[in-house]
Coordinates of C-alpha atoms in Angstrom, one line a residue:
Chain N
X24 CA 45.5 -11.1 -6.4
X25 CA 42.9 -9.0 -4.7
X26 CA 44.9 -6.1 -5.9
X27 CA 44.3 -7.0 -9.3
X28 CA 40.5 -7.5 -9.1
X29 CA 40.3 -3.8 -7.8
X30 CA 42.3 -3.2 -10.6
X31 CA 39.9 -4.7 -13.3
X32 CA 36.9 -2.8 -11.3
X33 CA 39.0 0.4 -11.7
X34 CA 39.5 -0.1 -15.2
X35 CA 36.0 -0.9 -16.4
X36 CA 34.9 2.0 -14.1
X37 CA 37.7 4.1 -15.8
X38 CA 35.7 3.0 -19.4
X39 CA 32.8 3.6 -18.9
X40 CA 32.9 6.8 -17.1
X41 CA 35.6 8.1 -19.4
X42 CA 33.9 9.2 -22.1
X43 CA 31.1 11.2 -20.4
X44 CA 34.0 12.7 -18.1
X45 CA 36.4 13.3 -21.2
X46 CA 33.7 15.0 -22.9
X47 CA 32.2 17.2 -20.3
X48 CA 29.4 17.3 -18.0
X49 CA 25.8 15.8 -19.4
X50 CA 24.3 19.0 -19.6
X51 CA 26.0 20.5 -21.9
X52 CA 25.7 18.9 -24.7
X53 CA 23.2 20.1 -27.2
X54 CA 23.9 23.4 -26.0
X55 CA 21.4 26.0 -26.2
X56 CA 21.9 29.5 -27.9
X57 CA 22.0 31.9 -24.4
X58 CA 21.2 34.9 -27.4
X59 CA 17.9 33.6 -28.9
X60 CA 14.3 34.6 -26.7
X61 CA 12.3 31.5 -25.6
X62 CA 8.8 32.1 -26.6
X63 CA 8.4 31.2 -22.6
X64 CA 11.0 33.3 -21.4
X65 CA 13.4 31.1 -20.6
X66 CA 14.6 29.8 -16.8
X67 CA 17.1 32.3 -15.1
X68 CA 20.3 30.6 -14.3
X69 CA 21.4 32.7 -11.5
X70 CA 24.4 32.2 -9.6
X71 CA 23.7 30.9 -6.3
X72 CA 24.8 33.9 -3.7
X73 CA 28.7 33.6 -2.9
X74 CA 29.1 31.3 -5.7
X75 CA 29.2 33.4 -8.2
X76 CA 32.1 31.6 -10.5
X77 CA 30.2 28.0 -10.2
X78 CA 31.3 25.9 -13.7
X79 CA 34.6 27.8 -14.1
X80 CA 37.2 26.1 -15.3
X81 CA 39.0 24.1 -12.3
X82 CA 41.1 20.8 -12.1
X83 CA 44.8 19.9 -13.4
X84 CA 44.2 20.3 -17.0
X85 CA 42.4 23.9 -16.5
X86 CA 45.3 25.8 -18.4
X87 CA 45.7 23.1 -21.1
X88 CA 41.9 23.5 -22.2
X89 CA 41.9 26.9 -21.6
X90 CA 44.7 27.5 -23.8
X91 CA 42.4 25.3 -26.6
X92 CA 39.6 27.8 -26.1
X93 CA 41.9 30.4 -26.5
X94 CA 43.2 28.5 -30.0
X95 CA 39.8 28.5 -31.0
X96 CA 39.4 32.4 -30.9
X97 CA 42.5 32.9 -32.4
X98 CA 41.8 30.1 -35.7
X99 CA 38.2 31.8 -35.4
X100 CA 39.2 35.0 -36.3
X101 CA 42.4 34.3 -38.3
X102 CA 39.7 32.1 -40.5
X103 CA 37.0 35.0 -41.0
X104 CA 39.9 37.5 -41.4
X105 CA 41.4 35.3 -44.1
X106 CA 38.3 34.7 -46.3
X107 CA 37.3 38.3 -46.1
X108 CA 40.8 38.9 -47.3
X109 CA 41.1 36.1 -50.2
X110 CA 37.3 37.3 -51.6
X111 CA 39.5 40.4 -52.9
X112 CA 42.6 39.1 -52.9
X113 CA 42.7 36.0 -54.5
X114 CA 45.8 33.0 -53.8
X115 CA 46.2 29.4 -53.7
X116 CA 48.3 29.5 -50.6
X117 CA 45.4 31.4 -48.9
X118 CA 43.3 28.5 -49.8
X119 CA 45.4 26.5 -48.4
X120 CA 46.0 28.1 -45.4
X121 CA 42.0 28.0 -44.7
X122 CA 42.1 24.4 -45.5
X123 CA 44.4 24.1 -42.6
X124 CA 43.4 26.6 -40.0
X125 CA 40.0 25.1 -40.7
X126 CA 40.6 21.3 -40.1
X127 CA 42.8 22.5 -36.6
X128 CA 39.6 24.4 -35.9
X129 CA 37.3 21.7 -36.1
X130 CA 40.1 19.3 -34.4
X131 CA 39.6 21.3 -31.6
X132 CA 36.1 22.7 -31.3
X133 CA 35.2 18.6 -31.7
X134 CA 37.2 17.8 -28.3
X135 CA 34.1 19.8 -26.5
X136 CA 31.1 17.9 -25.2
X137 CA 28.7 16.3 -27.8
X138 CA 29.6 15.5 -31.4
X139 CA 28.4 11.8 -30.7
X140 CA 31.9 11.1 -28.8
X141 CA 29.6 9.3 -26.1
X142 CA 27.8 7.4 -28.6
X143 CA 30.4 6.2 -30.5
X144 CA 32.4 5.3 -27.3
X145 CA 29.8 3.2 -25.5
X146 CA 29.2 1.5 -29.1
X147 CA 33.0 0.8 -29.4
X148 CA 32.9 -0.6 -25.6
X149 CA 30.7 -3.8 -26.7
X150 CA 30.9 -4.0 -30.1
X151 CA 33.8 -5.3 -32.5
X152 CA 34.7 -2.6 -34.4
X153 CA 38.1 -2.9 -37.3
X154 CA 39.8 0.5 -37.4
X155 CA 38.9 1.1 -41.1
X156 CA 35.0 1.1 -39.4
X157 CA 36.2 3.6 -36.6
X158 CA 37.3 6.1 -39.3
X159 CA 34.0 5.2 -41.8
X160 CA 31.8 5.9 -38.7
X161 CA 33.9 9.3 -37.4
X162 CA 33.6 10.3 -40.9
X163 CA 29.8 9.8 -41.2
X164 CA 29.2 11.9 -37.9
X165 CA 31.5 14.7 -38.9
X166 CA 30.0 14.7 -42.0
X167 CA 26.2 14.4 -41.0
X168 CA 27.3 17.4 -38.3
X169 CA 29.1 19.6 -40.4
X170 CA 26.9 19.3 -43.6
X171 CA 23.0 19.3 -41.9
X172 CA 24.6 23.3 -40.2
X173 CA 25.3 23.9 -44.5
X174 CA 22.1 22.7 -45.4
X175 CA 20.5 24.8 -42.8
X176 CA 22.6 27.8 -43.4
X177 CA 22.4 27.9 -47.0
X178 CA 18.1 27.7 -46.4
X179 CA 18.6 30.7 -43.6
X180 CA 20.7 32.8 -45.8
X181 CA 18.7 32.5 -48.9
X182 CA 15.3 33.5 -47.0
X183 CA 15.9 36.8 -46.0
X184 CA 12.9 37.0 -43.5
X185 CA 13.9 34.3 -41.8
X186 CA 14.6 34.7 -38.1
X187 CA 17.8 32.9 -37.8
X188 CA 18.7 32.0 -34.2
X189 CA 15.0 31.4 -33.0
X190 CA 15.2 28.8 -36.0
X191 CA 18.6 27.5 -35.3
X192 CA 17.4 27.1 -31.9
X193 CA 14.2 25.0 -33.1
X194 CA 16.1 23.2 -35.7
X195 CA 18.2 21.9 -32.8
X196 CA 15.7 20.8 -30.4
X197 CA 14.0 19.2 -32.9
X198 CA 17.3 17.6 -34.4
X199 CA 18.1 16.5 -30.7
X200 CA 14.9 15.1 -30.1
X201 CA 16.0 13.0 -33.6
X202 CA 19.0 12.1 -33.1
X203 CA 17.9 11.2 -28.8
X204 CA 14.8 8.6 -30.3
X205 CA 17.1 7.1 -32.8
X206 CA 20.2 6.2 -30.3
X207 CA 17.4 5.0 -27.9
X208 CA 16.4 2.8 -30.8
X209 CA 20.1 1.3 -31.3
X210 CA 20.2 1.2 -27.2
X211 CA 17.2 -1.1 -27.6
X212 CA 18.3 -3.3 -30.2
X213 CA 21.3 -3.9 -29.3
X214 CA 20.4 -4.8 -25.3
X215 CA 17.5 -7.3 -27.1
X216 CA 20.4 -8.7 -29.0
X217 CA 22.7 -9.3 -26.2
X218 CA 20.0 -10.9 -23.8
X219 CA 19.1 -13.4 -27.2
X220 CA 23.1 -14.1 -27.1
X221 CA 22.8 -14.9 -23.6
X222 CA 20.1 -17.0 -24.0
X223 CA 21.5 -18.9 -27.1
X224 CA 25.0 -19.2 -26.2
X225 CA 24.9 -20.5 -22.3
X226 CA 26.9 -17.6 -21.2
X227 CA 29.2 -17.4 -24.1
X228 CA 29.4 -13.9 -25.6
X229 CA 29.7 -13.8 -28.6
X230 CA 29.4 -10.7 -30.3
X231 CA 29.4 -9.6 -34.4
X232 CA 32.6 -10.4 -36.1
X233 CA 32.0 -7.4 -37.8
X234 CA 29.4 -4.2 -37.2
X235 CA 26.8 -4.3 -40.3
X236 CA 27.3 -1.2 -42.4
X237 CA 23.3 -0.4 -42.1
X238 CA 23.8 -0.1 -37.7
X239 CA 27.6 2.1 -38.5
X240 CA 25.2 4.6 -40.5
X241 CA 22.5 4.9 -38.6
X242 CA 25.0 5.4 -35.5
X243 CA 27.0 7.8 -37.3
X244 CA 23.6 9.4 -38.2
X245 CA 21.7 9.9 -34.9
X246 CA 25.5 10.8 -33.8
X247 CA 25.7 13.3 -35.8
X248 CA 22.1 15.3 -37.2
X249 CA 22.1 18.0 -34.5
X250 CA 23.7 20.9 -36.8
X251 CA 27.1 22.2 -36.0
X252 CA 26.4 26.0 -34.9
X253 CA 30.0 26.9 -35.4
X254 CA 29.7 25.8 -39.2
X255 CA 26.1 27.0 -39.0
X256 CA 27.6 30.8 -38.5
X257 CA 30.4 30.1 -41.0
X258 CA 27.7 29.4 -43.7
X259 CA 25.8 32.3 -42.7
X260 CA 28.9 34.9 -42.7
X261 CA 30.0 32.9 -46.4
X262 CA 26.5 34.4 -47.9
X263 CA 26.5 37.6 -45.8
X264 CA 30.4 38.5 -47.3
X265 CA 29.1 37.1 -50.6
X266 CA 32.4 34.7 -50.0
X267 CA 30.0 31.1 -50.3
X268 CA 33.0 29.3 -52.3
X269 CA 35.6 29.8 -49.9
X270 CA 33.6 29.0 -46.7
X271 CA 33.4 25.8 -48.5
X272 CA 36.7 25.2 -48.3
X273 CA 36.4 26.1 -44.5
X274 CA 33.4 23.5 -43.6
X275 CA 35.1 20.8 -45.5
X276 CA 38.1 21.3 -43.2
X277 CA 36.2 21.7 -40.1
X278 CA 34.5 18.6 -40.7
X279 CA 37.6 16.8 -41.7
X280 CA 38.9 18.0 -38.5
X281 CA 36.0 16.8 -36.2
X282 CA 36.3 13.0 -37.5
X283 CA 40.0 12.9 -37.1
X284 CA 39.1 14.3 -33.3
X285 CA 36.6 11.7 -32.9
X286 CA 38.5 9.3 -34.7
X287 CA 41.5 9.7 -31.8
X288 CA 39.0 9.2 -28.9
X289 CA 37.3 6.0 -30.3
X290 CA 40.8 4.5 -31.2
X291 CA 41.8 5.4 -27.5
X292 CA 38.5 3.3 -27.0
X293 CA 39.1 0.7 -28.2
X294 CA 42.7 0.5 -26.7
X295 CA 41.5 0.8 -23.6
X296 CA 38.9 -1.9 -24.3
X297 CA 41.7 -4.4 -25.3
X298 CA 43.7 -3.7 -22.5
X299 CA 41.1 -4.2 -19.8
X300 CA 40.0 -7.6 -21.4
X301 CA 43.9 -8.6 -21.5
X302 CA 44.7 -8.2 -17.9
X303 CA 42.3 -11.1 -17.7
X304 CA 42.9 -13.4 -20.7
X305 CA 44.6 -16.0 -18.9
X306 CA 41.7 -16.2 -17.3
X307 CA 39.0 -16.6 -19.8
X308 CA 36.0 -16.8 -17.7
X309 CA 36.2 -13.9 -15.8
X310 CA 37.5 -11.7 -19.4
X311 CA 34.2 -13.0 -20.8
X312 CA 32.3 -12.1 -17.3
X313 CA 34.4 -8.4 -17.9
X314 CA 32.9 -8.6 -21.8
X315 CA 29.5 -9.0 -21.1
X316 CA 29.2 -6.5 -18.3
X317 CA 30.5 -3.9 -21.1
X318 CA 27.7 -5.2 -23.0
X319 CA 25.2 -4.6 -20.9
X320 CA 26.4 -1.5 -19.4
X321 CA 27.7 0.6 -22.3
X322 CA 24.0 -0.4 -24.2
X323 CA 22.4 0.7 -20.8
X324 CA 24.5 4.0 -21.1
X325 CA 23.3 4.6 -24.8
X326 CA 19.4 4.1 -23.9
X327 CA 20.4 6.4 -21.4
X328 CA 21.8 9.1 -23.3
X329 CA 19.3 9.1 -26.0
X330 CA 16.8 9.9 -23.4
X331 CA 18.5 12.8 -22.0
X332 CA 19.3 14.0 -25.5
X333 CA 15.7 13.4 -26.6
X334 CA 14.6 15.2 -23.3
X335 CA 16.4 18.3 -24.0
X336 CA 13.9 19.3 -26.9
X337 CA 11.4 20.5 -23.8
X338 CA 14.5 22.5 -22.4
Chain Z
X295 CA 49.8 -3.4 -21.4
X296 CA 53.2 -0.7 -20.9
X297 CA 50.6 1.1 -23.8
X298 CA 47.6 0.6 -22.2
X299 CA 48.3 1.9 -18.5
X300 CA 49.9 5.1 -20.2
X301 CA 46.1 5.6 -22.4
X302 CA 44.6 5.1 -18.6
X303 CA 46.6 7.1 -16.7
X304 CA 46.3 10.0 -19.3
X305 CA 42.6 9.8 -19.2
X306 CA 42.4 9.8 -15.6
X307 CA 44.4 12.8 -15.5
X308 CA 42.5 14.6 -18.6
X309 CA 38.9 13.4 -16.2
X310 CA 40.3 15.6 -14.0
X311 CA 38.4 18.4 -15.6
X312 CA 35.4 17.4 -16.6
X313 CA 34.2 20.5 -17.9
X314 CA 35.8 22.6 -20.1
X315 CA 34.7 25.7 -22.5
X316 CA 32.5 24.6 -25.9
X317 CA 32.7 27.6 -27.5
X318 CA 30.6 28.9 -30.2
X319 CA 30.5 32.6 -29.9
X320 CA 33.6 35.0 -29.3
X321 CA 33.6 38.2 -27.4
X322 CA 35.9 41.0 -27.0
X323 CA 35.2 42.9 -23.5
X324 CA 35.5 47.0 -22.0
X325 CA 34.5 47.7 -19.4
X326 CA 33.9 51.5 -18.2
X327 CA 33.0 51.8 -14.3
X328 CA 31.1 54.8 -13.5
X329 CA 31.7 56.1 -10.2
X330 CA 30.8 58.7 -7.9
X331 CA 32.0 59.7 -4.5
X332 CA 31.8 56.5 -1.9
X333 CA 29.6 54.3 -4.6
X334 CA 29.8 52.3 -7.9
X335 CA 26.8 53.5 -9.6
X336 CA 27.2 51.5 -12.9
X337 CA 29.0 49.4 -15.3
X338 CA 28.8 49.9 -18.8
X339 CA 30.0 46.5 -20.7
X340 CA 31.0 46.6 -23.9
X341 CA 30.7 43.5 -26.3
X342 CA 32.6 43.3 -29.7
X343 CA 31.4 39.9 -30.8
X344 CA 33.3 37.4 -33.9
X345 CA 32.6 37.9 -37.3
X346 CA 30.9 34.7 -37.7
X347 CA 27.9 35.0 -34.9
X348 CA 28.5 38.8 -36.0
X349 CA 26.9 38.0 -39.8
X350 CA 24.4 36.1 -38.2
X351 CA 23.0 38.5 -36.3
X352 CA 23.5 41.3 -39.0
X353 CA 21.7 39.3 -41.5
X354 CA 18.9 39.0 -39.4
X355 CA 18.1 42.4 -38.3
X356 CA 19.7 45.0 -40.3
X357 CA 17.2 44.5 -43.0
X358 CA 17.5 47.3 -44.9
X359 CA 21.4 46.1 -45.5
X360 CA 22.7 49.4 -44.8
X361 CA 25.5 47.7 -42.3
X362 CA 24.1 50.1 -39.4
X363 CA 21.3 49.6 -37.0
X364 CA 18.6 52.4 -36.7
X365 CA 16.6 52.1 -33.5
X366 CA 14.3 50.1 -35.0
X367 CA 16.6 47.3 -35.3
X368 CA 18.4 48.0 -32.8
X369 CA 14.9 47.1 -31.0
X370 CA 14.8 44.7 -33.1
X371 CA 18.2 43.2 -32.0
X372 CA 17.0 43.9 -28.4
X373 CA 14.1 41.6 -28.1
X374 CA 15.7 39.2 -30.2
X375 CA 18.7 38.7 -29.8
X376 CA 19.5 40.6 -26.3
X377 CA 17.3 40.2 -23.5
X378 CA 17.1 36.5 -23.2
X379 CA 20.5 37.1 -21.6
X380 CA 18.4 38.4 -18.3
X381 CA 18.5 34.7 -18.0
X382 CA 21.8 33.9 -17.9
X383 CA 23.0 37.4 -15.2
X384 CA 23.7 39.2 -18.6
X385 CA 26.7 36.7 -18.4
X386 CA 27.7 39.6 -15.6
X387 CA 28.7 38.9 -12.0
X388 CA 29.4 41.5 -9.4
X389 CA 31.0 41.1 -6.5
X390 CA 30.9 44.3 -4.1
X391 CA 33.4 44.3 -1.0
X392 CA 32.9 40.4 -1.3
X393 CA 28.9 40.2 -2.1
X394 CA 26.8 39.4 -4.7
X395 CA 25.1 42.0 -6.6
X396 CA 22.8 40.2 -9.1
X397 CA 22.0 42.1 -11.9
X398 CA 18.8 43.0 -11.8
X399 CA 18.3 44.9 -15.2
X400 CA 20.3 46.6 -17.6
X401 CA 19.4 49.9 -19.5
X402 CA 20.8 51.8 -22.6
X403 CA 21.5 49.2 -24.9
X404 CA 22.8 49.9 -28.0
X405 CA 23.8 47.7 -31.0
X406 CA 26.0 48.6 -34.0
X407 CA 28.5 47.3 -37.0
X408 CA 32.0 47.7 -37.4
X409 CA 33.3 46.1 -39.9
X410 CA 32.2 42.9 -39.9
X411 CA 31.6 42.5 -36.4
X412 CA 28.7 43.5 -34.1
X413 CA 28.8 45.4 -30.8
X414 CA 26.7 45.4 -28.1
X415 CA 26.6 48.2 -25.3
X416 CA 24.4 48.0 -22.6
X417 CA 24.6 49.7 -18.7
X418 CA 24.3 47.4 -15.3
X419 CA 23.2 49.6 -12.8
X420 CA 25.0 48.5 -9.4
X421 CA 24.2 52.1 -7.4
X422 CA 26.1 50.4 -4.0
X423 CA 28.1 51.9 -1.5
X424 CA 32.0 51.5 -1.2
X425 CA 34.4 51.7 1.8
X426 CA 37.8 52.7 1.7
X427 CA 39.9 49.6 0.9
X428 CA 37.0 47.6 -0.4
X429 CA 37.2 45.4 -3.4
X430 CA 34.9 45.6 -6.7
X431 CA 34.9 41.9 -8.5
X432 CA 33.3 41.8 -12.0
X433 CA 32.9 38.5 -13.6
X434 CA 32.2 38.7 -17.2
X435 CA 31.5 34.5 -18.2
X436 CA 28.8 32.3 -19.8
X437 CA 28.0 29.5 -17.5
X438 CA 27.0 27.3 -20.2
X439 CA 29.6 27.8 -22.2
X440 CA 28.4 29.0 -25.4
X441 CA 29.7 32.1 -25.8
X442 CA 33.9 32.4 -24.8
X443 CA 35.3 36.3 -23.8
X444 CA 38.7 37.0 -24.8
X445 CA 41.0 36.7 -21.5
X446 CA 40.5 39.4 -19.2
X447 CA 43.1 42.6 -18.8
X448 CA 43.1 45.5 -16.9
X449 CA 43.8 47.7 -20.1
X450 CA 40.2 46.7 -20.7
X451 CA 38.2 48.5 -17.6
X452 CA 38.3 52.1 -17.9
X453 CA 37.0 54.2 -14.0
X454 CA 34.8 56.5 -15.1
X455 CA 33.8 60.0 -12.4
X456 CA 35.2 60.2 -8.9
X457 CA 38.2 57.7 -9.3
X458 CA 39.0 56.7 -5.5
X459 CA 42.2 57.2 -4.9
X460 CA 45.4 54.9 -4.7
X461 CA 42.8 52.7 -6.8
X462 CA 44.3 49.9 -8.9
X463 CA 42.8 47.4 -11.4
X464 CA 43.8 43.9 -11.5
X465 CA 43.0 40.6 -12.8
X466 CA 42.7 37.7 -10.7
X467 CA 41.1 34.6 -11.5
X468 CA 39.9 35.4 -14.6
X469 CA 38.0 38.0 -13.2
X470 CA 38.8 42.3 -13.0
X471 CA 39.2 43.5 -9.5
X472 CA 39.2 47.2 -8.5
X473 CA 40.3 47.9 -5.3
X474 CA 40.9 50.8 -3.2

């Protein structure tokens, strides 16, 4: 018996620090571009002496993700090779092919820290979500990722004296600062709503039967608004190689590519979720105590986050 | 639950590394180490970068749209798209006979187009002694994981000068060693 309390504790532990672990380290989402000057100069990150290789890969899975960085080279260049190629050379199968290498690209590139995976998760952890909402809500973030980089990219290319990564760089700040006030919002709300539950309900939780559609765009929103840089340069190149049309074709795949990605992790989510709260659904009381410590905690985590991704405009 | 304890397990195992590259740059790396009798007086690090950050940077600073840089832009690219790298070790890491050489500054950068991809050249100047069987370590790695380099070879470090002898170039833990 006391096996299988430690058990529960280890499984909501196992939630809740799952998808910051799964999805990297805190700081590095909302990465910055290393390339563009800081009108202050920037803060040297200097190895410390005899630690020269601090944040290399380590761990089990070290030749797995390094063999998905590697696949991202290799889909990167086979991708700008290919459109350079079908802008003189014109085929349906090429098309194709970008479609393809493109949605595998975005697949992967998504599996790396940010692209709302956090957000979404913690959401998923307290909310009632259907399946046909996880995709609608992976779809808005992908899309909200993937299309603000086109917007932006098309505006770059089109003003030719335009400094591009000093405002890529500000763009993002700004768009984190955004996207950080708006998930701090939804933290807000939704902890006010789960202390008025409490109140009303003598300790019964009893959450949504379903997530309004208003709250899964917003999410998806804040989620989503910092531009994706990878898309951001694939714009840019499109205009540069006079090749817009077909690097089209390349963001709709990437962005296809990133909600299936976040898709995967949120069902995983919510499997997990299930699972945790059916170890104890014989015993009801202490599946609802498990419930509304998810509440609390995963809206906790979201204030949380939106505060560090708000903070990181003054990095 | 048979389900369920397989989704934990395999995210306990995939927690295992929590950090993993993010890449939104690629780089191709050469390396050409100058030396001289009894020292390593400097590196000279070639960057070929992908042809997507490539156009970005093109676009910005070769505004005539020639598809070379003149020194101008090259300056241009310099300031601008360059030297914030001081802040990041140049993404360069030296290790001579098992210490740190931070990189202090780098001279002789150059910036130009081939194709559709941009390369950057620029000098480390290291100017530190070597003994006989000693080891030179050169990291070449963004911390932050922005930018990803293509795996490292021996094929791509070239000795330059006074090559010691019974030297031999090899890549161990991601990093190129020379040693002597």
């Amino acid at each position: 018996m006391r096996f299988q309390k430690y058990f529960v504790i280890l499984i909501v532990f196992i939630i809740f620090f799952t998808p910051v672990l799964l999805t990297g380290q805190l700081n590095s989402s909302g990465q910055s571009n290393p390339f563009a000057s800081r009108p202050d100069g920037g803060t040297a990150r200097q190895p410390e002496a005899g630690q020269p290789n601090f944040q290399k890969p380590t761990g089990f899975f070290k030749g797995i993700w390094l063999s998905f960085v590697k696949a991202q080279k290799a889909m990167n260049a086979y991708l700008s090779n290919k459109i350079t190629e079908i802008k003189n050379n014109y085929s349906t199968i090429s098309v194709i092919i970008i479609l393809f290498i493109s949605i595998a690209y975005g697949a992967f590139h998504a599996l790396g820290p940010g692209h709302g995976k956090v957000i979404i998760s913690s959401y998923i952890l307290r909310e009632n979500i259907s399946i046909r909402q996880t995709v609608l809500l992976s779809a808005i973030v992908a899309v909200t990722h993937v299309f603000s980089a086109l917007i932006l990219g098309v505006i770059f290319g089109l003003i030719s004296n335009l400094s591009i990564i000093e405002n890529q760089e500000t763009t993002r700040r700004f768009a984190m600062l955004l996207s950080g006030i708006l998930i701090i919002i939804i933290g807000v709300y939704l902890t006010v709503r789960s202390i008025k539950h409490k109140e009303c309900s003598c300790g019964e939780i009893q959450p949504d039967n379903k997530t309004p559609g208003w709250r899964l765009l917003l999410l998806g929103f804040s989620a989503g608004i910092v531009p994706c840089p990878v898309s951001l340069a694939i714009v840019i190149f499109g205009i540069y190689i006079q090749a817009f049309h077909f690097v089209l074709i390349a963001i709709i795949g990437i962005s296809l590519g990133t909600a299936v990605t976040i898709f995967i992790l949120a069902f995983l989510v919510i499997k997990i979720k299930k699972g945790a709260l059916n170890i104890t659904e014989k015993r009801s009381k202490k599946a609802a105590r498990i419930q509304r410590y998810l509440e609390y905690a995963s809206s906790g985590f979201i204030i949380f986050f939106g505060i560090f991704i708000a903070l990181s405009f003054f990095h | 639950m048979k389900q369920f304890r397989m989704i934990a397990v395999l995210l306990i195992l995939l927690n295992s590394y929590p950090l993993f590259s993010h890449p939104h740059v690629f780089i191709d790396n050469q390396l050409k180490v100058k030396m001289t009798t009894g020292k390593v007086q400097e590196v000279r690090i070639i960057w070929m970068f992908d042809a997507f950050f490539s156009s970005n940077i093109i676009m910005q600073f070769d505004r005539n749209r020639n598809k070379r840089f003149e020194p101008g832009e090259i300056e241009s690219v310099r300031q601008g798209a360059f030297q914030n790298l001081k802040n990041f070790n140049y993404f360069t890491f030296i290790e001579i006979n098992g210490q740190n050489r931070k990189v202090q500054s780098v001279r002789d950068f150059s910036a130009s187009i081939s194709g559709n991809r941009l390369i950057y050249e620029f000098t480390v100047v290291v100017n530190a002694p070597v003994r006989p069987g000693g080891k030179i370590s050169i990291w070449i790695f963004d911390p932050t994981n922005y930018v990803a380099f293509g795996e490292p070879k021996a094929a791509q470090v070239t000795i330059m000068g006074k090559k010691p002898a019974g030297s031999k170039i090899s890549i161990i833990n991601n990093k190129y060693v020379i040693s002597y």
